[in-house]
Amino acid sequence: MSSLRSFVRHTAAGRLALIPFRLGWAWLQALKQAGRMASWAFTSKEYYNHTYHLTPLNRRYLAEFTAVVAGRPWQEIEGYCRELEEDRTLHDRLVAATLASPDRHNSDTEPRYGRRIGWYALVRALKPKVIVETGVDRGLGTVVIAAALKRNAAEGSPGRVYATDIIADCGHLFLPEYRDVGEIVLGDSVETLKKFSQPVDLFLHDSDHRPEYEWAEFLAIEHCLHPGSIVLSDNSQQSVMLAKFAEKTGRKFLYFQDQPDRHWWPGDGIGAAF
Ligand SMILES: C[S@@+](CC[C@H](N)C(=O)[O-])C[C@H]1O[C@@H](n2cnc3c(N)ncnc32)[C@H](O)[C@@H]1O
């Protein structure tokens, strides 16, 4: 046994003999991924802005990550995460809105919040008065943020979300029941941000994901930030811009990487400058 171990570890012939086994092991991973792709192609209708649940371990780490960014105990953040996951009213309204939407042919009916659970918990924990989210799309993130704001308001800490997009018919999931705590501002987000005049407690970049555009958004909103403002990016899995902005403005930077549960998509993430 020890001579076989020595053969594969310490000889060139051993290295060659291992190649078929190593290749088989790697191909097994590719086959698993191909299985997920085939299942997704027939069971999901989405082709962009993929939604997914997180693996249980990743979901736990999302709460831990959010706790660090919020400066709160993990147990408190976990409570907020569960609050969203157990909100049947929001869930059922989103299902109904998706089924009623012309978008139903490219949207999955089941709402899967993924990393947006972290956005929700952050809003619940910090009770921001003004939130700006760039990029609405269907409005899943906007409605999640608004749901947190409504709970905050019911507890005596009102706030408002301003969500920007260039597509006029965006936001069908940002339901009327949640629009009392927010609004969609149509137009190019950099132009909108330049004109914004209120102090922003929480800013979230999720629009045009070209790094230079992400950077332009950070510069455009900088005049509204205060030392306690938190800046999030939905683009940090592919761009270093928020880390650079954190450095520029004397903030710490942390990144959370999504791990989609049983989905081929490698996942997105949350960059946080705080
Ligand atoms: C990734 S989606 C937003 C996802 C959304 N935040 C969510 O939680 O599902 C990106 C959105 O940014 C919008 N967008 C792209 N370029 C933009 C720009 N220059 N200004 C404002 N919105 C823009 C797109 O129309 C699209 O709806």
PDB file of C-alpha atoms and ligand atoms in Angstrom:
ATOM      1  CA  MET A   1       0.000   0.000   0.000  1.00  0.00           C
ATOM      2  CA  SER A   2       2.700   2.429   1.007  1.00  0.00           C
ATOM      3  CA  SER A   3       4.691   1.497  -2.128  1.00  0.00           C
ATOM      4  CA  LEU A   4       1.595   2.299  -4.301  1.00  0.00           C
ATOM      5  CA  ARG A   5       1.231   5.618  -2.483  1.00  0.00           C
ATOM      6  CA  SER A   6       4.892   6.330  -3.036  1.00  0.00           C
ATOM      7  CA  PHE A   7       4.524   5.334  -6.746  1.00  0.00           C
ATOM      8  CA  VAL A   8       1.696   7.824  -7.442  1.00  0.00           C
ATOM      9  CA  ARG A   9       3.139  10.597  -5.324  1.00  0.00           C
ATOM     10  CA  HIS A  10       6.807  10.403  -6.097  1.00  0.00           C
ATOM     11  CA  THR A  11       7.217   9.102  -9.668  1.00  0.00           C
ATOM     12  CA  ALA A  12       6.496  10.499 -13.131  1.00  0.00           C
ATOM     13  CA  ALA A  13       4.856   7.188 -14.142  1.00  0.00           C
ATOM     14  CA  GLY A  14       2.593   7.421 -11.091  1.00  0.00           C
ATOM     15  CA  ARG A  15       1.517  10.900 -12.110  1.00  0.00           C
ATOM     16  CA  LEU A  16       0.591   9.602 -15.597  1.00  0.00           C
ATOM     17  CA  ALA A  17      -1.280   6.614 -14.138  1.00  0.00           C
ATOM     18  CA  LEU A  18      -3.464   8.962 -12.062  1.00  0.00           C
ATOM     19  CA  ILE A  19      -4.593  11.080 -15.013  1.00  0.00           C
ATOM     20  CA  PRO A  20      -7.657   8.942 -15.992  1.00  0.00           C
ATOM     21  CA  PHE A  21      -8.904   8.922 -12.375  1.00  0.00           C
ATOM     22  CA  ARG A  22      -8.445  12.678 -11.979  1.00  0.00           C
ATOM     23  CA  LEU A  23     -10.178  13.301 -15.279  1.00  0.00           C
ATOM     24  CA  GLY A  24     -13.092  11.040 -14.273  1.00  0.00           C
ATOM     25  CA  TRP A  25     -13.467  12.914 -10.979  1.00  0.00           C
ATOM     26  CA  ALA A  26     -13.522  16.284 -12.745  1.00  0.00           C
ATOM     27  CA  TRP A  27     -15.977  15.016 -15.388  1.00  0.00           C
ATOM     28  CA  LEU A  28     -18.322  13.893 -12.611  1.00  0.00           C
ATOM     29  CA  GLN A  29     -18.593  17.533 -11.513  1.00  0.00           C
ATOM     30  CA  ALA A  30     -19.279  18.595 -15.121  1.00  0.00           C
ATOM     31  CA  LEU A  31     -21.992  15.917 -15.409  1.00  0.00           C
ATOM     32  CA  LYS A  32     -23.659  17.154 -12.214  1.00  0.00           C
ATOM     33  CA  GLN A  33     -23.658  20.670 -13.653  1.00  0.00           C
ATOM     34  CA  ALA A  34     -25.033  19.403 -16.995  1.00  0.00           C
ATOM     35  CA  GLY A  35     -27.863  17.693 -15.076  1.00  0.00           C
ATOM     36  CA  ARG A  36     -28.735  20.985 -13.339  1.00  0.00           C
ATOM     37  CA  MET A  37     -28.679  22.779 -16.703  1.00  0.00           C
ATOM     38  CA  ALA A  38     -31.002  20.241 -18.312  1.00  0.00           C
ATOM     39  CA  SER A  39     -33.426  20.400 -15.383  1.00  0.00           C
ATOM     40  CA  TRP A  40     -33.370  24.227 -15.408  1.00  0.00           C
ATOM     41  CA  ALA A  41     -33.975  24.386 -19.180  1.00  0.00           C
ATOM     42  CA  PHE A  42     -37.252  22.481 -18.787  1.00  0.00           C
ATOM     43  CA  THR A  43     -38.482  23.560 -15.336  1.00  0.00           C
ATOM     44  CA  SER A  44     -37.551  27.278 -15.270  1.00  0.00           C
ATOM     45  CA  LYS A  45     -38.655  30.059 -17.620  1.00  0.00           C
ATOM     46  CA  GLU A  46     -35.952  32.584 -16.679  1.00  0.00           C
ATOM     47  CA  TYR A  47     -33.207  33.627 -19.073  1.00  0.00           C
ATOM     48  CA  TYR A  48     -31.725  36.626 -17.208  1.00  0.00           C
ATOM     49  CA  ASN A  49     -31.593  38.052 -13.671  1.00  0.00           C
ATOM     50  CA  HIS A  50     -31.775  34.484 -12.378  1.00  0.00           C
ATOM     51  CA  THR A  51     -33.509  33.884  -9.087  1.00  0.00           C
ATOM     52  CA  TYR A  52     -32.659  30.975  -6.818  1.00  0.00           C
ATOM     53  CA  HIS A  53     -32.665  29.814  -3.240  1.00  0.00           C
ATOM     54  CA  LEU A  54     -29.313  29.677  -1.461  1.00  0.00           C
ATOM     55  CA  THR A  55     -27.858  26.439  -0.129  1.00  0.00           C
ATOM     56  CA  PRO A  56     -28.637  26.092   3.612  1.00  0.00           C
ATOM     57  CA  LEU A  57     -24.982  26.701   4.536  1.00  0.00           C
ATOM     58  CA  ASN A  58     -24.767  29.759   2.265  1.00  0.00           C
ATOM     59  CA  ARG A  59     -28.031  31.121   3.679  1.00  0.00           C
ATOM     60  CA  ARG A  60     -26.542  30.826   7.187  1.00  0.00           C
ATOM     61  CA  TYR A  61     -23.403  32.657   6.049  1.00  0.00           C
ATOM     62  CA  LEU A  62     -25.563  35.382   4.503  1.00  0.00           C
ATOM     63  CA  ALA A  63     -26.974  36.108   7.974  1.00  0.00           C
ATOM     64  CA  GLU A  64     -23.439  36.098   9.433  1.00  0.00           C
ATOM     65  CA  PHE A  65     -22.225  38.473   6.702  1.00  0.00           C
ATOM     66  CA  THR A  66     -25.172  40.824   7.216  1.00  0.00           C
ATOM     67  CA  ALA A  67     -24.581  40.802  10.972  1.00  0.00           C
ATOM     68  CA  VAL A  68     -21.004  42.030  10.451  1.00  0.00           C
ATOM     69  CA  VAL A  69     -22.076  44.784   8.026  1.00  0.00           C
ATOM     70  CA  ALA A  70     -24.922  45.894  10.320  1.00  0.00           C
ATOM     71  CA  GLY A  71     -22.814  45.570  13.480  1.00  0.00           C
ATOM     72  CA  ARG A  72     -25.557  43.501  15.109  1.00  0.00           C
ATOM     73  CA  PRO A  73     -25.713  40.035  16.693  1.00  0.00           C
ATOM     74  CA  TRP A  74     -26.223  37.200  14.254  1.00  0.00           C
ATOM     75  CA  GLN A  75     -29.343  36.046  16.132  1.00  0.00           C
ATOM     76  CA  GLU A  76     -31.091  39.374  15.523  1.00  0.00           C
ATOM     77  CA  ILE A  77     -30.282  39.277  11.797  1.00  0.00           C
ATOM     78  CA  GLU A  78     -31.378  35.650  11.539  1.00  0.00           C
ATOM     79  CA  GLY A  79     -34.746  36.705  13.000  1.00  0.00           C
ATOM     80  CA  TYR A  80     -35.185  39.295  10.237  1.00  0.00           C
ATOM     81  CA  CYS A  81     -34.188  36.788   7.548  1.00  0.00           C
ATOM     82  CA  ARG A  82     -36.835  34.360   8.821  1.00  0.00           C
ATOM     83  CA  GLU A  83     -39.402  37.150   8.986  1.00  0.00           C
ATOM     84  CA  LEU A  84     -39.085  37.597   5.210  1.00  0.00           C
ATOM     85  CA  GLU A  85     -38.952  33.869   4.489  1.00  0.00           C
ATOM     86  CA  GLU A  86     -42.122  33.352   6.556  1.00  0.00           C
ATOM     87  CA  ASP A  87     -44.027  36.316   5.076  1.00  0.00           C
ATOM     88  CA  ARG A  88     -46.810  34.360   3.332  1.00  0.00           C
ATOM     89  CA  THR A  89     -48.709  37.534   2.432  1.00  0.00           C
ATOM     90  CA  LEU A  90     -45.808  38.864   0.371  1.00  0.00           C
ATOM     91  CA  HIS A  91     -45.151  35.415  -1.085  1.00  0.00           C
ATOM     92  CA  ASP A  92     -48.760  34.910  -2.194  1.00  0.00           C
ATOM     93  CA  ARG A  93     -49.021  38.441  -3.603  1.00  0.00           C
ATOM     94  CA  LEU A  94     -45.848  37.894  -5.648  1.00  0.00           C
ATOM     95  CA  VAL A  95     -47.140  34.584  -6.997  1.00  0.00           C
ATOM     96  CA  ALA A  96     -50.416  36.239  -8.040  1.00  0.00           C
ATOM     97  CA  ALA A  97     -48.628  39.236  -9.592  1.00  0.00           C
ATOM     98  CA  THR A  98     -46.290  36.996 -11.591  1.00  0.00           C
ATOM     99  CA  LEU A  99     -49.169  34.896 -12.904  1.00  0.00           C
ATOM    100  CA  ALA A 100     -51.060  38.047 -13.927  1.00  0.00           C
ATOM    101  CA  SER A 101     -48.065  39.671 -15.635  1.00  0.00           C
ATOM    102  CA  PRO A 102     -47.243  39.595 -19.368  1.00  0.00           C
ATOM    103  CA  ASP A 103     -43.782  38.669 -18.067  1.00  0.00           C
ATOM    104  CA  ARG A 104     -45.110  35.297 -16.845  1.00  0.00           C
ATOM    105  CA  HIS A 105     -43.613  33.494 -19.860  1.00  0.00           C
ATOM    106  CA  ASN A 106     -40.082  34.365 -18.767  1.00  0.00           C
ATOM    107  CA  SER A 107     -40.573  34.529 -14.976  1.00  0.00           C
ATOM    108  CA  ASP A 108     -40.810  31.699 -12.477  1.00  0.00           C
ATOM    109  CA  THR A 109     -43.884  31.845 -10.279  1.00  0.00           C
ATOM    110  CA  GLU A 110     -42.195  30.950  -6.997  1.00  0.00           C
ATOM    111  CA  PRO A 111     -40.448  34.012  -5.506  1.00  0.00           C
ATOM    112  CA  ARG A 112     -36.841  33.129  -4.677  1.00  0.00           C
ATOM    113  CA  TYR A 113     -35.217  36.011  -2.813  1.00  0.00           C
ATOM    114  CA  GLY A 114     -31.653  34.611  -2.597  1.00  0.00           C
ATOM    115  CA  ARG A 115     -29.209  37.299  -1.443  1.00  0.00           C
ATOM    116  CA  ARG A 116     -32.066  39.853  -1.277  1.00  0.00           C
ATOM    117  CA  ILE A 117     -32.798  38.292   2.142  1.00  0.00           C
ATOM    118  CA  GLY A 118     -29.603  40.053   3.256  1.00  0.00           C
ATOM    119  CA  TRP A 119     -30.855  43.377   1.837  1.00  0.00           C
ATOM    120  CA  TYR A 120     -34.097  42.891   3.793  1.00  0.00           C
ATOM    121  CA  ALA A 121     -32.328  42.084   7.056  1.00  0.00           C
ATOM    122  CA  LEU A 122     -30.011  45.084   6.685  1.00  0.00           C
ATOM    123  CA  VAL A 123     -32.994  47.425   6.232  1.00  0.00           C
ATOM    124  CA  ARG A 124     -34.756  45.896   9.231  1.00  0.00           C
ATOM    125  CA  ALA A 125     -31.659  46.154  11.417  1.00  0.00           C
ATOM    126  CA  LEU A 126     -30.516  49.668  10.489  1.00  0.00           C
ATOM    127  CA  LYS A 127     -33.905  51.359   9.901  1.00  0.00           C
ATOM    128  CA  PRO A 128     -32.586  53.634   7.104  1.00  0.00           C
ATOM    129  CA  LYS A 129     -34.689  56.681   6.301  1.00  0.00           C
ATOM    130  CA  VAL A 130     -33.629  56.952   2.660  1.00  0.00           C
ATOM    131  CA  ILE A 131     -32.625  54.049   0.418  1.00  0.00           C
ATOM    132  CA  VAL A 132     -31.653  54.325  -3.235  1.00  0.00           C
ATOM    133  CA  GLU A 133     -31.637  51.200  -5.397  1.00  0.00           C
ATOM    134  CA  THR A 134     -30.496  51.517  -9.015  1.00  0.00           C
ATOM    135  CA  GLY A 135     -31.969  48.882 -11.343  1.00  0.00           C
ATOM    136  CA  VAL A 136     -35.513  47.642 -10.734  1.00  0.00           C
ATOM    137  CA  ASP A 137     -36.186  45.052 -13.457  1.00  0.00           C
ATOM    138  CA  ARG A 138     -39.239  43.032 -12.279  1.00  0.00           C
ATOM    139  CA  GLY A 139     -39.032  44.765  -8.900  1.00  0.00           C
ATOM    140  CA  LEU A 140     -38.218  41.779  -6.688  1.00  0.00           C
ATOM    141  CA  GLY A 141     -35.453  43.622  -4.830  1.00  0.00           C
ATOM    142  CA  THR A 142     -37.539  46.803  -4.564  1.00  0.00           C
ATOM    143  CA  VAL A 143     -40.515  44.990  -3.054  1.00  0.00           C
ATOM    144  CA  VAL A 144     -38.300  43.114  -0.590  1.00  0.00           C
ATOM    145  CA  ILE A 145     -36.775  46.431   0.552  1.00  0.00           C
ATOM    146  CA  ALA A 146     -40.242  48.008   0.712  1.00  0.00           C
ATOM    147  CA  ALA A 147     -41.570  45.085   2.783  1.00  0.00           C
ATOM    148  CA  ALA A 148     -38.781  45.738   5.308  1.00  0.00           C
ATOM    149  CA  LEU A 149     -39.578  49.479   5.287  1.00  0.00           C
ATOM    150  CA  LYS A 150     -43.252  48.791   5.981  1.00  0.00           C
ATOM    151  CA  ARG A 151     -42.341  46.697   9.040  1.00  0.00           C
ATOM    152  CA  ASN A 152     -39.966  49.462  10.178  1.00  0.00           C
ATOM    153  CA  ALA A 153     -42.740  52.042   9.764  1.00  0.00           C
ATOM    154  CA  ALA A 154     -45.159  49.901  11.779  1.00  0.00           C
ATOM    155  CA  GLU A 155     -42.542  49.918  14.555  1.00  0.00           C
ATOM    156  CA  GLY A 156     -42.209  53.718  14.398  1.00  0.00           C
ATOM    157  CA  SER A 157     -39.165  54.049  12.086  1.00  0.00           C
ATOM    158  CA  PRO A 158     -40.416  55.104   8.657  1.00  0.00           C
ATOM    159  CA  GLY A 159     -38.207  55.180   5.578  1.00  0.00           C
ATOM    160  CA  ARG A 160     -38.488  55.393   1.801  1.00  0.00           C
ATOM    161  CA  VAL A 161     -36.903  53.641  -1.183  1.00  0.00           C
ATOM    162  CA  TYR A 162     -36.167  55.425  -4.453  1.00  0.00           C
ATOM    163  CA  ALA A 163     -35.580  52.891  -7.210  1.00  0.00           C
ATOM    164  CA  THR A 164     -34.250  53.940 -10.608  1.00  0.00           C
ATOM    165  CA  ASP A 165     -34.593  52.285 -14.017  1.00  0.00           C
ATOM    166  CA  ILE A 166     -34.581  53.274 -17.673  1.00  0.00           C
ATOM    167  CA  ILE A 167     -37.275  50.813 -18.746  1.00  0.00           C
ATOM    168  CA  ALA A 168     -40.720  52.361 -18.385  1.00  0.00           C
ATOM    169  CA  ASP A 169     -42.628  49.137 -17.693  1.00  0.00           C
ATOM    170  CA  CYS A 170     -40.242  47.829 -15.024  1.00  0.00           C
ATOM    171  CA  GLY A 171     -41.323  46.925 -11.509  1.00  0.00           C
ATOM    172  CA  HIS A 172     -44.471  44.810 -11.858  1.00  0.00           C
ATOM    173  CA  LEU A 173     -43.513  42.992  -8.632  1.00  0.00           C
ATOM    174  CA  PHE A 174     -43.216  46.292  -6.757  1.00  0.00           C
ATOM    175  CA  LEU A 175     -46.858  45.880  -5.831  1.00  0.00           C
ATOM    176  CA  PRO A 176     -49.286  48.747  -5.133  1.00  0.00           C
ATOM    177  CA  GLU A 177     -49.556  47.612  -1.479  1.00  0.00           C
ATOM    178  CA  TYR A 178     -45.853  48.511  -1.031  1.00  0.00           C
ATOM    179  CA  ARG A 179     -45.678  51.747  -3.019  1.00  0.00           C
ATOM    180  CA  ASP A 180     -46.597  53.909  -0.021  1.00  0.00           C
ATOM    181  CA  VAL A 181     -42.974  53.486   1.133  1.00  0.00           C
ATOM    182  CA  GLY A 182     -41.248  53.942  -2.192  1.00  0.00           C
ATOM    183  CA  GLU A 183     -41.293  54.990  -5.810  1.00  0.00           C
ATOM    184  CA  ILE A 184     -39.666  54.266  -9.136  1.00  0.00           C
ATOM    185  CA  VAL A 185     -37.754  57.143 -10.707  1.00  0.00           C
ATOM    186  CA  LEU A 186     -37.487  56.615 -14.462  1.00  0.00           C
ATOM    187  CA  GLY A 187     -34.401  57.665 -16.403  1.00  0.00           C
ATOM    188  CA  ASP A 188     -30.683  57.037 -16.563  1.00  0.00           C
ATOM    189  CA  SER A 189     -29.618  56.339 -12.998  1.00  0.00           C
ATOM    190  CA  VAL A 190     -26.400  58.421 -13.064  1.00  0.00           C
ATOM    191  CA  GLU A 191     -28.443  61.438 -14.160  1.00  0.00           C
ATOM    192  CA  THR A 192     -31.050  60.713 -11.457  1.00  0.00           C
ATOM    193  CA  LEU A 193     -28.381  60.336  -8.769  1.00  0.00           C
ATOM    194  CA  LYS A 194     -26.644  63.588  -9.708  1.00  0.00           C
ATOM    195  CA  LYS A 195     -29.923  65.425  -9.033  1.00  0.00           C
ATOM    196  CA  PHE A 196     -30.736  63.554  -5.811  1.00  0.00           C
ATOM    197  CA  SER A 197     -30.617  65.898  -2.832  1.00  0.00           C
ATOM    198  CA  GLN A 198     -31.527  63.901   0.300  1.00  0.00           C
ATOM    199  CA  PRO A 199     -28.995  62.224   2.625  1.00  0.00           C
ATOM    200  CA  VAL A 200     -28.848  58.544   1.588  1.00  0.00           C
ATOM    201  CA  ASP A 201     -28.470  55.964   4.365  1.00  0.00           C
ATOM    202  CA  LEU A 202     -28.319  52.902   2.114  1.00  0.00           C
ATOM    203  CA  PHE A 203     -27.319  52.857  -1.547  1.00  0.00           C
ATOM    204  CA  LEU A 204     -27.512  49.759  -3.728  1.00  0.00           C
ATOM    205  CA  HIS A 205     -26.024  49.532  -7.216  1.00  0.00           C
ATOM    206  CA  ASP A 206     -27.880  46.981  -9.367  1.00  0.00           C
ATOM    207  CA  SER A 207     -28.333  48.611 -12.796  1.00  0.00           C
ATOM    208  CA  ASP A 208     -25.861  48.730 -15.693  1.00  0.00           C
ATOM    209  CA  HIS A 209     -23.108  46.383 -14.542  1.00  0.00           C
ATOM    210  CA  ARG A 210     -20.260  47.736 -16.656  1.00  0.00           C
ATOM    211  CA  PRO A 211     -17.584  48.624 -14.059  1.00  0.00           C
ATOM    212  CA  GLU A 212     -17.213  52.168 -15.419  1.00  0.00           C
ATOM    213  CA  TYR A 213     -20.964  52.716 -15.051  1.00  0.00           C
ATOM    214  CA  GLU A 214     -20.954  51.295 -11.523  1.00  0.00           C
ATOM    215  CA  TRP A 215     -18.135  53.708 -10.653  1.00  0.00           C
ATOM    216  CA  ALA A 216     -20.036  56.615 -12.243  1.00  0.00           C
ATOM    217  CA  GLU A 217     -23.022  55.806 -10.003  1.00  0.00           C
ATOM    218  CA  PHE A 218     -20.859  55.839  -6.862  1.00  0.00           C
ATOM    219  CA  LEU A 219     -19.405  59.224  -7.812  1.00  0.00           C
ATOM    220  CA  ALA A 220     -22.866  60.569  -8.699  1.00  0.00           C
ATOM    221  CA  ILE A 221     -24.336  59.649  -5.288  1.00  0.00           C
ATOM    222  CA  GLU A 222     -21.265  60.539  -3.194  1.00  0.00           C
ATOM    223  CA  HIS A 223     -22.582  64.036  -2.385  1.00  0.00           C
ATOM    224  CA  CYS A 224     -25.590  62.429  -0.596  1.00  0.00           C
ATOM    225  CA  LEU A 225     -23.575  59.985   1.523  1.00  0.00           C
ATOM    226  CA  HIS A 226     -22.721  60.603   5.171  1.00  0.00           C
ATOM    227  CA  PRO A 227     -20.173  58.755   7.324  1.00  0.00           C
ATOM    228  CA  GLY A 228     -22.770  56.157   8.392  1.00  0.00           C
ATOM    229  CA  SER A 229     -24.088  55.456   4.879  1.00  0.00           C
ATOM    230  CA  ILE A 230     -23.753  51.895   3.657  1.00  0.00           C
ATOM    231  CA  VAL A 231     -23.090  51.260  -0.022  1.00  0.00           C
ATOM    232  CA  LEU A 232     -23.925  47.887  -1.550  1.00  0.00           C
ATOM    233  CA  SER A 233     -23.171  46.517  -4.987  1.00  0.00           C
ATOM    234  CA  ASP A 234     -24.769  43.629  -6.810  1.00  0.00           C
ATOM    235  CA  ASN A 235     -21.795  43.623  -9.148  1.00  0.00           C
ATOM    236  CA  SER A 236     -18.844  42.848  -6.871  1.00  0.00           C
ATOM    237  CA  GLN A 237     -18.530  39.266  -8.146  1.00  0.00           C
ATOM    238  CA  GLN A 238     -17.167  40.751 -11.364  1.00  0.00           C
ATOM    239  CA  SER A 239     -15.980  44.261 -10.518  1.00  0.00           C
ATOM    240  CA  VAL A 240     -13.619  45.728  -7.937  1.00  0.00           C
ATOM    241  CA  MET A 241     -15.282  49.159  -8.097  1.00  0.00           C
ATOM    242  CA  LEU A 242     -17.035  49.056  -4.730  1.00  0.00           C
ATOM    243  CA  ALA A 243     -13.832  47.935  -2.998  1.00  0.00           C
ATOM    244  CA  LYS A 244     -12.100  50.922  -4.634  1.00  0.00           C
ATOM    245  CA  PHE A 245     -14.920  53.263  -3.600  1.00  0.00           C
ATOM    246  CA  ALA A 246     -14.688  51.923  -0.026  1.00  0.00           C
ATOM    247  CA  GLU A 247     -10.980  52.755  -0.039  1.00  0.00           C
ATOM    248  CA  LYS A 248     -11.638  56.223  -1.495  1.00  0.00           C
ATOM    249  CA  THR A 249     -14.252  57.075   1.144  1.00  0.00           C
ATOM    250  CA  GLY A 250     -12.607  55.461   4.191  1.00  0.00           C
ATOM    251  CA  ARG A 251     -15.024  52.542   4.441  1.00  0.00           C
ATOM    252  CA  LYS A 252     -14.379  48.856   5.079  1.00  0.00           C
ATOM    253  CA  PHE A 253     -15.249  46.418   2.308  1.00  0.00           C
ATOM    254  CA  LEU A 254     -16.674  42.918   2.599  1.00  0.00           C
ATOM    255  CA  TYR A 255     -18.025  40.522  -0.013  1.00  0.00           C
ATOM    256  CA  PHE A 256     -20.564  37.709   0.223  1.00  0.00           C
ATOM    257  CA  GLN A 257     -20.670  35.138  -2.578  1.00  0.00           C
ATOM    258  CA  ASP A 258     -24.003  33.480  -3.372  1.00  0.00           C
ATOM    259  CA  GLN A 259     -24.188  29.714  -3.679  1.00  0.00           C
ATOM    260  CA  PRO A 260     -27.367  28.874  -5.586  1.00  0.00           C
ATOM    261  CA  ASP A 261     -29.057  25.677  -4.444  1.00  0.00           C
ATOM    262  CA  ARG A 262     -29.463  23.146  -7.295  1.00  0.00           C
ATOM    263  CA  HIS A 263     -28.992  25.776 -10.031  1.00  0.00           C
ATOM    264  CA  TRP A 264     -26.315  25.890 -12.748  1.00  0.00           C
ATOM    265  CA  TRP A 265     -25.791  29.679 -12.340  1.00  0.00           C
ATOM    266  CA  PRO A 266     -22.548  30.260 -10.402  1.00  0.00           C
ATOM    267  CA  GLY A 267     -24.244  32.896  -8.266  1.00  0.00           C
ATOM    268  CA  ASP A 268     -23.997  36.616  -7.698  1.00  0.00           C
ATOM    269  CA  GLY A 269     -23.059  38.302  -4.453  1.00  0.00           C
ATOM    270  CA  ILE A 270     -23.230  41.320  -2.191  1.00  0.00           C
ATOM    271  CA  GLY A 271     -20.385  43.785  -1.994  1.00  0.00           C
ATOM    272  CA  ALA A 272     -20.681  46.051   1.058  1.00  0.00           C
ATOM    273  CA  ALA A 273     -18.795  49.257   1.846  1.00  0.00           C
ATOM    274  CA  PHE A 274     -19.494  50.287   5.433  1.00  0.00           C
TER     275      PHE A 274
HETATM  276  C1  LIG B   1     -30.065  43.317 -12.744  1.00  0.00           C
HETATM  277  S1  LIG B   1     -31.493  44.221 -13.131  1.00  0.00           S
HETATM  278  C2  LIG B   1     -32.038  44.816 -11.583  1.00  0.00           C
HETATM  279  C3  LIG B   1     -32.443  43.714 -10.663  1.00  0.00           C
HETATM  280  C4  LIG B   1     -33.246  44.118  -9.451  1.00  0.00           C
HETATM  281  N1  LIG B   1     -32.547  45.033  -8.579  1.00  0.00           N
HETATM  282  C5  LIG B   1     -33.640  42.886  -8.668  1.00  0.00           C
HETATM  283  O1  LIG B   1     -33.500  42.868  -7.440  1.00  0.00           O
HETATM  284  O2  LIG B   1     -34.107  41.921  -9.294  1.00  0.00           O
HETATM  285  C6  LIG B   1     -30.805  45.620 -13.924  1.00  0.00           C
HETATM  286  C7  LIG B   1     -31.802  46.720 -14.282  1.00  0.00           C
HETATM  287  O3  LIG B   1     -31.042  47.905 -14.513  1.00  0.00           O
HETATM  288  C8  LIG B   1     -31.696  48.668 -15.505  1.00  0.00           C
HETATM  289  N2  LIG B   1     -30.732  49.588 -16.112  1.00  0.00           N
HETATM  290  C9  LIG B   1     -29.778  49.314 -17.025  1.00  0.00           C
HETATM  291  N3  LIG B   1     -29.114  50.425 -17.354  1.00  0.00           N
HETATM  292  C10 LIG B   1     -29.634  51.439 -16.600  1.00  0.00           C
HETATM  293  C11 LIG B   1     -29.367  52.820 -16.475  1.00  0.00           C
HETATM  294  N4  LIG B   1     -28.416  53.407 -17.214  1.00  0.00           N
HETATM  295  N5  LIG B   1     -30.094  53.548 -15.617  1.00  0.00           N
HETATM  296  C12 LIG B   1     -31.081  52.965 -14.871  1.00  0.00           C
HETATM  297  N6  LIG B   1     -31.366  51.645 -14.948  1.00  0.00           N
HETATM  298  C13 LIG B   1     -30.673  50.885 -15.799  1.00  0.00           C
HETATM  299  C14 LIG B   1     -32.233  47.614 -16.470  1.00  0.00           C
HETATM  300  O4  LIG B   1     -33.314  48.167 -17.208  1.00  0.00           O
HETATM  301  C15 LIG B   1     -32.618  46.473 -15.531  1.00  0.00           C
HETATM  302  O5  LIG B   1     -33.987  46.531 -15.230  1.00  0.00           O
END
